[in-house]
PDB file of C-alpha atoms in Angstrom:
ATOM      1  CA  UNK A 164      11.710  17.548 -34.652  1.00 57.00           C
ATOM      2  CA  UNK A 165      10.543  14.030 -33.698  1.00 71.00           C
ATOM      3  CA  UNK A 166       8.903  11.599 -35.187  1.00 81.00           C
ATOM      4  CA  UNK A 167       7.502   8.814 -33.615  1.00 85.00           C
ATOM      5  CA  UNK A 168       4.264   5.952 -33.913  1.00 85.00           C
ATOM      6  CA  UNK A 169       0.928   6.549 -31.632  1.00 85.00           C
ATOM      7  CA  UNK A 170      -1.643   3.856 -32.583  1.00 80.00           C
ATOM      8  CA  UNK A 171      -1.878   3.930 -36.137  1.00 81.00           C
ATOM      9  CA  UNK A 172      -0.751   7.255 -36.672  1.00 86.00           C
ATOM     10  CA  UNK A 173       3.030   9.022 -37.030  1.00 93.00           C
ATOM     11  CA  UNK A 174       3.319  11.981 -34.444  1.00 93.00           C
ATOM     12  CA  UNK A 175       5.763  14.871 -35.222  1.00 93.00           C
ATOM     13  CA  UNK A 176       6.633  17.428 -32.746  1.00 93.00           C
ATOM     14  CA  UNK A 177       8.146  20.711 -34.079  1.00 91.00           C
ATOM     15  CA  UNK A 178       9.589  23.957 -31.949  1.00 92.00           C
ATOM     16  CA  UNK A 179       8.621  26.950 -33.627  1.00 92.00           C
ATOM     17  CA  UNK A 180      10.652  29.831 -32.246  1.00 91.00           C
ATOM     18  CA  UNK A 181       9.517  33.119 -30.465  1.00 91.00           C
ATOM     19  CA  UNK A 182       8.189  35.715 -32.510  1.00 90.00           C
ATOM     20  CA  UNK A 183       8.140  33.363 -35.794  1.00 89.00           C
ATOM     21  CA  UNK A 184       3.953  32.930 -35.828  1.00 87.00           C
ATOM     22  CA  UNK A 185       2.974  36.400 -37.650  1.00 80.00           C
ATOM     23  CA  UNK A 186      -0.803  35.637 -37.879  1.00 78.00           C
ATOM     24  CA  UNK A 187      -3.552  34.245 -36.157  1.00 77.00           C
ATOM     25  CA  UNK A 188      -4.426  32.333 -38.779  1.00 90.00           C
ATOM     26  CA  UNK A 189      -1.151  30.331 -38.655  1.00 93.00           C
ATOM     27  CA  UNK A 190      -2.748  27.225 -37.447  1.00 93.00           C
ATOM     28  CA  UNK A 191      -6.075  27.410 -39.535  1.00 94.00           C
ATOM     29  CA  UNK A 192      -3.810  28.033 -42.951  1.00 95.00           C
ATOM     30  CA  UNK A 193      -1.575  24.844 -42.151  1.00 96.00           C
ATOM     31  CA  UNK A 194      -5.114  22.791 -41.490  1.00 96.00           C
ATOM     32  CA  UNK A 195      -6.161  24.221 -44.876  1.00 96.00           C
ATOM     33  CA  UNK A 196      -3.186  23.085 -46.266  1.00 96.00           C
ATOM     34  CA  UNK A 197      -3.178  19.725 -44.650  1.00 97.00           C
ATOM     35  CA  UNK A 198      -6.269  18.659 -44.563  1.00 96.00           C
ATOM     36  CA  UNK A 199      -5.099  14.867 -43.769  1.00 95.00           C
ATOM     37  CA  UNK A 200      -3.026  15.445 -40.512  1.00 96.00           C
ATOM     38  CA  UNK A 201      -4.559  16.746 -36.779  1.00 95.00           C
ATOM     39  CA  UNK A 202      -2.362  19.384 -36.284  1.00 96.00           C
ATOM     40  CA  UNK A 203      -2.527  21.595 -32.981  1.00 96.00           C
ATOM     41  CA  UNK A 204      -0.154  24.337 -31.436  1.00 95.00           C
ATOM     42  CA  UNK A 205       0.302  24.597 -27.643  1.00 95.00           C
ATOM     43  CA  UNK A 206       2.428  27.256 -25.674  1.00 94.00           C
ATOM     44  CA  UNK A 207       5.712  25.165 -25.160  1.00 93.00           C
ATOM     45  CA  UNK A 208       5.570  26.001 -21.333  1.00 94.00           C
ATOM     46  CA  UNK A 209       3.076  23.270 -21.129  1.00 96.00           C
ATOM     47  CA  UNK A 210       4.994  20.503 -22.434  1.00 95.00           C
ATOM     48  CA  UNK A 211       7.238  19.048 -19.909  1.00 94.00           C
ATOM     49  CA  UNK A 212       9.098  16.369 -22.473  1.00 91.00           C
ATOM     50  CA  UNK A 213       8.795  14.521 -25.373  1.00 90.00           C
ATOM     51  CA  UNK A 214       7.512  11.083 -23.172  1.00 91.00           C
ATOM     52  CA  UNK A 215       5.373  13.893 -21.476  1.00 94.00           C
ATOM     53  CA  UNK A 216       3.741  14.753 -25.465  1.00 93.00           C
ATOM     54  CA  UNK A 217       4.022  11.157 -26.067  1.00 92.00           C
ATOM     55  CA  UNK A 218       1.525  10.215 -23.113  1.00 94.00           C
ATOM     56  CA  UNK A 219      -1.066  12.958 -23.807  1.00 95.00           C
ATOM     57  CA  UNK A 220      -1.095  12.414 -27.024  1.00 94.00           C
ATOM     58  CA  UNK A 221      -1.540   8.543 -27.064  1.00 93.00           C
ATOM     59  CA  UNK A 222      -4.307   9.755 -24.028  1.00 93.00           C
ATOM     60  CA  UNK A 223      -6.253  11.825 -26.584  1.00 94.00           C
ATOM     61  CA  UNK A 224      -6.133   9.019 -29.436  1.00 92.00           C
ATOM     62  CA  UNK A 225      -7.337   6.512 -27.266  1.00 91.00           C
ATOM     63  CA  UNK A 226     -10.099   8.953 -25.710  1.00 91.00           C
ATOM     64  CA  UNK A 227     -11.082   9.385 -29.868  1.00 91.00           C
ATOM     65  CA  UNK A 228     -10.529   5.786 -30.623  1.00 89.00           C
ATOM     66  CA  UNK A 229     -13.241   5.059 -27.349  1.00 90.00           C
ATOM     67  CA  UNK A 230     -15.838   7.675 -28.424  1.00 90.00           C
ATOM     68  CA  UNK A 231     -14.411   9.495 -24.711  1.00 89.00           C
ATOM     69  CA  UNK A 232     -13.203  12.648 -26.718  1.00 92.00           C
ATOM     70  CA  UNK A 233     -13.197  15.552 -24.393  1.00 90.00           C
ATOM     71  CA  UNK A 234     -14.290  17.885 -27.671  1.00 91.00           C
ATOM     72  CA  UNK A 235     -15.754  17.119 -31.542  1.00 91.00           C
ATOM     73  CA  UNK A 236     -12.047  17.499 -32.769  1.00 94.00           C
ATOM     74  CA  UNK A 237      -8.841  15.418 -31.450  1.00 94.00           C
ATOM     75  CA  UNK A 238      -7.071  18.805 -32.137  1.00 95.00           C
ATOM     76  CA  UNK A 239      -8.560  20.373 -29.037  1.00 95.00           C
ATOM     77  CA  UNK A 240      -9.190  17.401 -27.108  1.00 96.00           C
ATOM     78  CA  UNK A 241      -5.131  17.184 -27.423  1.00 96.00           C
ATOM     79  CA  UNK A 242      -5.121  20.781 -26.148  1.00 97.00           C
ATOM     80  CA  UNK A 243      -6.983  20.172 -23.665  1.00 96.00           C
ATOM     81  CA  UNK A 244      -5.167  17.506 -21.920  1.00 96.00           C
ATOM     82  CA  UNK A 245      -2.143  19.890 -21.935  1.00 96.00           C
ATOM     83  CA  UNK A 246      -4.061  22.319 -20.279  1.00 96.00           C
ATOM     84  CA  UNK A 247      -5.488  19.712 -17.838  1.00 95.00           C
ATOM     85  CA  UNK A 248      -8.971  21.767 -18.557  1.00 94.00           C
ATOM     86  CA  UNK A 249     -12.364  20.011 -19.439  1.00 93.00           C
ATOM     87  CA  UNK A 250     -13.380  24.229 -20.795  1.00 94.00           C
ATOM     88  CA  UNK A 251     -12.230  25.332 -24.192  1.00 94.00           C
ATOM     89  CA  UNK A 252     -11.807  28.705 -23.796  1.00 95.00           C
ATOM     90  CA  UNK A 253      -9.253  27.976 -20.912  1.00 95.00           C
ATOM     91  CA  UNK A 254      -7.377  25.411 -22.819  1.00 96.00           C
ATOM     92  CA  UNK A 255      -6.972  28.119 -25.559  1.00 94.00           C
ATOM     93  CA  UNK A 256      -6.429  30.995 -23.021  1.00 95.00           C
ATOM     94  CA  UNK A 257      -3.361  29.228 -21.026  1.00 95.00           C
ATOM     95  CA  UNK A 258      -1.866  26.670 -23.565  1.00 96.00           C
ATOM     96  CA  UNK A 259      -2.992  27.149 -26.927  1.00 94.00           C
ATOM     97  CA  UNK A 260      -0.116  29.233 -29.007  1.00 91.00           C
ATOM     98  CA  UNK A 261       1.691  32.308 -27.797  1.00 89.00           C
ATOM     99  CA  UNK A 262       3.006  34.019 -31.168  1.00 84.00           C
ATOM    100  CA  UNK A 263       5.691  35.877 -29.001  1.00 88.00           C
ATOM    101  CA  UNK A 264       6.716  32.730 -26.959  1.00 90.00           C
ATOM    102  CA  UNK A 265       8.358  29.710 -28.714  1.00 91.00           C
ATOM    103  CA  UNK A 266       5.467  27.090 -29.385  1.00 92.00           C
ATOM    104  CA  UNK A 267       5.376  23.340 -30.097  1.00 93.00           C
ATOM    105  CA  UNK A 268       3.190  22.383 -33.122  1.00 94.00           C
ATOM    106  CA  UNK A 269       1.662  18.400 -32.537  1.00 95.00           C
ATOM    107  CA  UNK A 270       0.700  17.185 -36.149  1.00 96.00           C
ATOM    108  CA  UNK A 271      -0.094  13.647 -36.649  1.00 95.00           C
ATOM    109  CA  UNK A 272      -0.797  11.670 -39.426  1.00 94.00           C
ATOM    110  CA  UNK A 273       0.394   9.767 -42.563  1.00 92.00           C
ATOM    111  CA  UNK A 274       4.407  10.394 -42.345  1.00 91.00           C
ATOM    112  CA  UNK A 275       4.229  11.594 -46.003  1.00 92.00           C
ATOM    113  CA  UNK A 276       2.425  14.307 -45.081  1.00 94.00           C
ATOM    114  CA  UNK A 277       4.238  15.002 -42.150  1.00 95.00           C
ATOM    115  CA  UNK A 278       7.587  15.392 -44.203  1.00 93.00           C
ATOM    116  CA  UNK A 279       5.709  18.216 -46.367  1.00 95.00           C
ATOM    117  CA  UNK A 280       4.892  20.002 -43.017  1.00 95.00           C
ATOM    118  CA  UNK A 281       8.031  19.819 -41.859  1.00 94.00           C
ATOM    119  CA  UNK A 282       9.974  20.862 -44.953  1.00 94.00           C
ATOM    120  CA  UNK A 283       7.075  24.014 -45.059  1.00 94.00           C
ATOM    121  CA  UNK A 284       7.984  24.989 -40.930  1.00 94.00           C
ATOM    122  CA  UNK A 285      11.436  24.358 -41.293  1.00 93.00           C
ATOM    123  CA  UNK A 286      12.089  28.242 -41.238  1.00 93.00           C
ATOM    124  CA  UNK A 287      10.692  28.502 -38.282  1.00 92.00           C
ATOM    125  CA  UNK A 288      12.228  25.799 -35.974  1.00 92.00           C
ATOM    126  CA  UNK A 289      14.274  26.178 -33.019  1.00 87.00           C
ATOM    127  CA  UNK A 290      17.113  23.099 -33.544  1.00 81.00           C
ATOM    128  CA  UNK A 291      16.398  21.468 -30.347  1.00 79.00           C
ATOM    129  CA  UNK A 292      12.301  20.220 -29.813  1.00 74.00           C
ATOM    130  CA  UNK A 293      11.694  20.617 -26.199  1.00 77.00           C
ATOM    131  CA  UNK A 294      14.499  23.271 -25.722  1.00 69.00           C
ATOM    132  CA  UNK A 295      13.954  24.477 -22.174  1.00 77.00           C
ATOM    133  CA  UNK A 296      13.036  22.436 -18.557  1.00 85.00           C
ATOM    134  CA  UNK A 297       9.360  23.690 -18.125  1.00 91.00           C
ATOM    135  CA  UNK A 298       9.023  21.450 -14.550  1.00 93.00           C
ATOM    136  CA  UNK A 299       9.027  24.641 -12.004  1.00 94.00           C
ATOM    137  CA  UNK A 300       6.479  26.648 -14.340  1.00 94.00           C
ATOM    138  CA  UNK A 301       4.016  23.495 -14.634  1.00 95.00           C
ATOM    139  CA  UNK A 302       4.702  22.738 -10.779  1.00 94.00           C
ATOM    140  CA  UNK A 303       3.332  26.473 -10.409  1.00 94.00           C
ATOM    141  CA  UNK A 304       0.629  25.863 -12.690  1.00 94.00           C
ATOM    142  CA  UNK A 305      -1.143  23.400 -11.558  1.00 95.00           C
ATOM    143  CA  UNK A 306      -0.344  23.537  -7.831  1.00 94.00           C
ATOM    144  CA  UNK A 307       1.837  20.029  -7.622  1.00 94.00           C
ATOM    145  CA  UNK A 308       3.521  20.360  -3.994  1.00 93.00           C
ATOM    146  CA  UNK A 309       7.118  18.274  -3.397  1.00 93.00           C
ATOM    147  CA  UNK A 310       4.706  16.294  -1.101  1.00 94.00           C
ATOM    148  CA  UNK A 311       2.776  14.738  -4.102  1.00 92.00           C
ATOM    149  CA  UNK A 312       5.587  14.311  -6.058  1.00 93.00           C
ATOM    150  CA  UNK A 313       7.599  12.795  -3.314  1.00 91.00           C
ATOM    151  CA  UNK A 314       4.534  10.287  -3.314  1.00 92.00           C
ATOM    152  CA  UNK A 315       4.768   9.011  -6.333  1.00 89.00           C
ATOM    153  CA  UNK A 316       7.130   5.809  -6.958  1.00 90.00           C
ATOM    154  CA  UNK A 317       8.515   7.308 -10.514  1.00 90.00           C
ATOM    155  CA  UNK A 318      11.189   7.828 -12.304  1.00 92.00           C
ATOM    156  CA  UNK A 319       9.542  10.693 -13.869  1.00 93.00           C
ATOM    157  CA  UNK A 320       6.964  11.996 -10.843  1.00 92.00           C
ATOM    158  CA  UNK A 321       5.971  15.127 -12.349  1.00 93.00           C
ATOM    159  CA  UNK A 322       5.363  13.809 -15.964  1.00 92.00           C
ATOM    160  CA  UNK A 323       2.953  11.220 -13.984  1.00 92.00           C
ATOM    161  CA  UNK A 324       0.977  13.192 -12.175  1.00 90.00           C
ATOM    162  CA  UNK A 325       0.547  15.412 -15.564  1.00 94.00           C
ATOM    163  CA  UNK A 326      -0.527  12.585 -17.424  1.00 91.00           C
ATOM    164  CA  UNK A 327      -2.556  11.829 -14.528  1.00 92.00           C
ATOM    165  CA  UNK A 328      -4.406  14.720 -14.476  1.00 90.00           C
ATOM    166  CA  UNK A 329      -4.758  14.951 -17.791  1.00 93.00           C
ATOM    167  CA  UNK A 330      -6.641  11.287 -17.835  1.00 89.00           C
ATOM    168  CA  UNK A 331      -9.195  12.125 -15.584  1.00 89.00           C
ATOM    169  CA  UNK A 332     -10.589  14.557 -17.355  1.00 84.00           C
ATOM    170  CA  UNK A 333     -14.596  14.139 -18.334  1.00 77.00           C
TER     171      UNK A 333
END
């Protein structure tokens, strides 16, 4: 897992390995239980790195901070920007948890709490946040030739024009 500062919040990303999610509940029970921390799951094919998190997320925070929220809740307004979608449905559909697939859980909040959340998914976590290079699939996805990314001036083209893309949204 990693925890780092957005704002005025604590961020924690966790791994939760294939085939670990039994319910669709999962992420309503930990919401329940947490009522203090935003806390979303997206389908770990979607997340390119943890800078790649790092900028969405700060994207969404500022977005709530600025009234410019894409949705009533930062959870899917987060979800969305992964899924470079302004429709819900969509978001959900292509990057919102896969309980067969290995899924990243965003939670942020008061690091207290985030140490209880941790300590309660800890069963489930693959050792390594991030395990797997996810560039070709989101290249697919969202239709990013070697043309664009040849024209950006980055060390981290792809990431950019993901963060990009997930900016514009309205």
């Amino acid at each position: 897992t990693t925890i780092f500062p957005i704002s005025k919040s604590f961020v924690e990303l966790y791994e939760i390995k294939p085939n670990k999610i039994k319910n669709i509940d999962f992420l309503t029970d930990l919401r329940k239980k947490y009522p203090d921390l935003a806390i979303q799951g997206i389908f770990s094919k979607y997340v390119l790195s943890k800078s790649h998190a790092k900028k969405i997320l700060k994207l969404s925070l500022e977005a709530k901070n600025n009234q410019n929220i894409l949705s009533k809740k930062l959870e899917t307004d987060i979800l969305m920007r992964f899924a470079c979608t302004t429709q819900i449905s969509e978001a959900i559909k292509t990057a919102g948890l896969k309980p067969k697939e290995s899924s990243i859980i965003v939670a942020l909040g008061k690091k207290s709490s985030l140490k209880k959340l941790h300590l309660e998914l800890k069963p489930l976590l693959n050792q390594k946040t991030i395990s797997k290079n996810n560039s070709q699939f989101l290249k697919k996805q969202f239709k990013i030739s070697k043309k664009q990314l040849d024209s950006v001036y980055s060390k981290s083209p792809l990431e950019d024009i993901l963060v990009e893309k997930a900016a514009v949204l309205f």
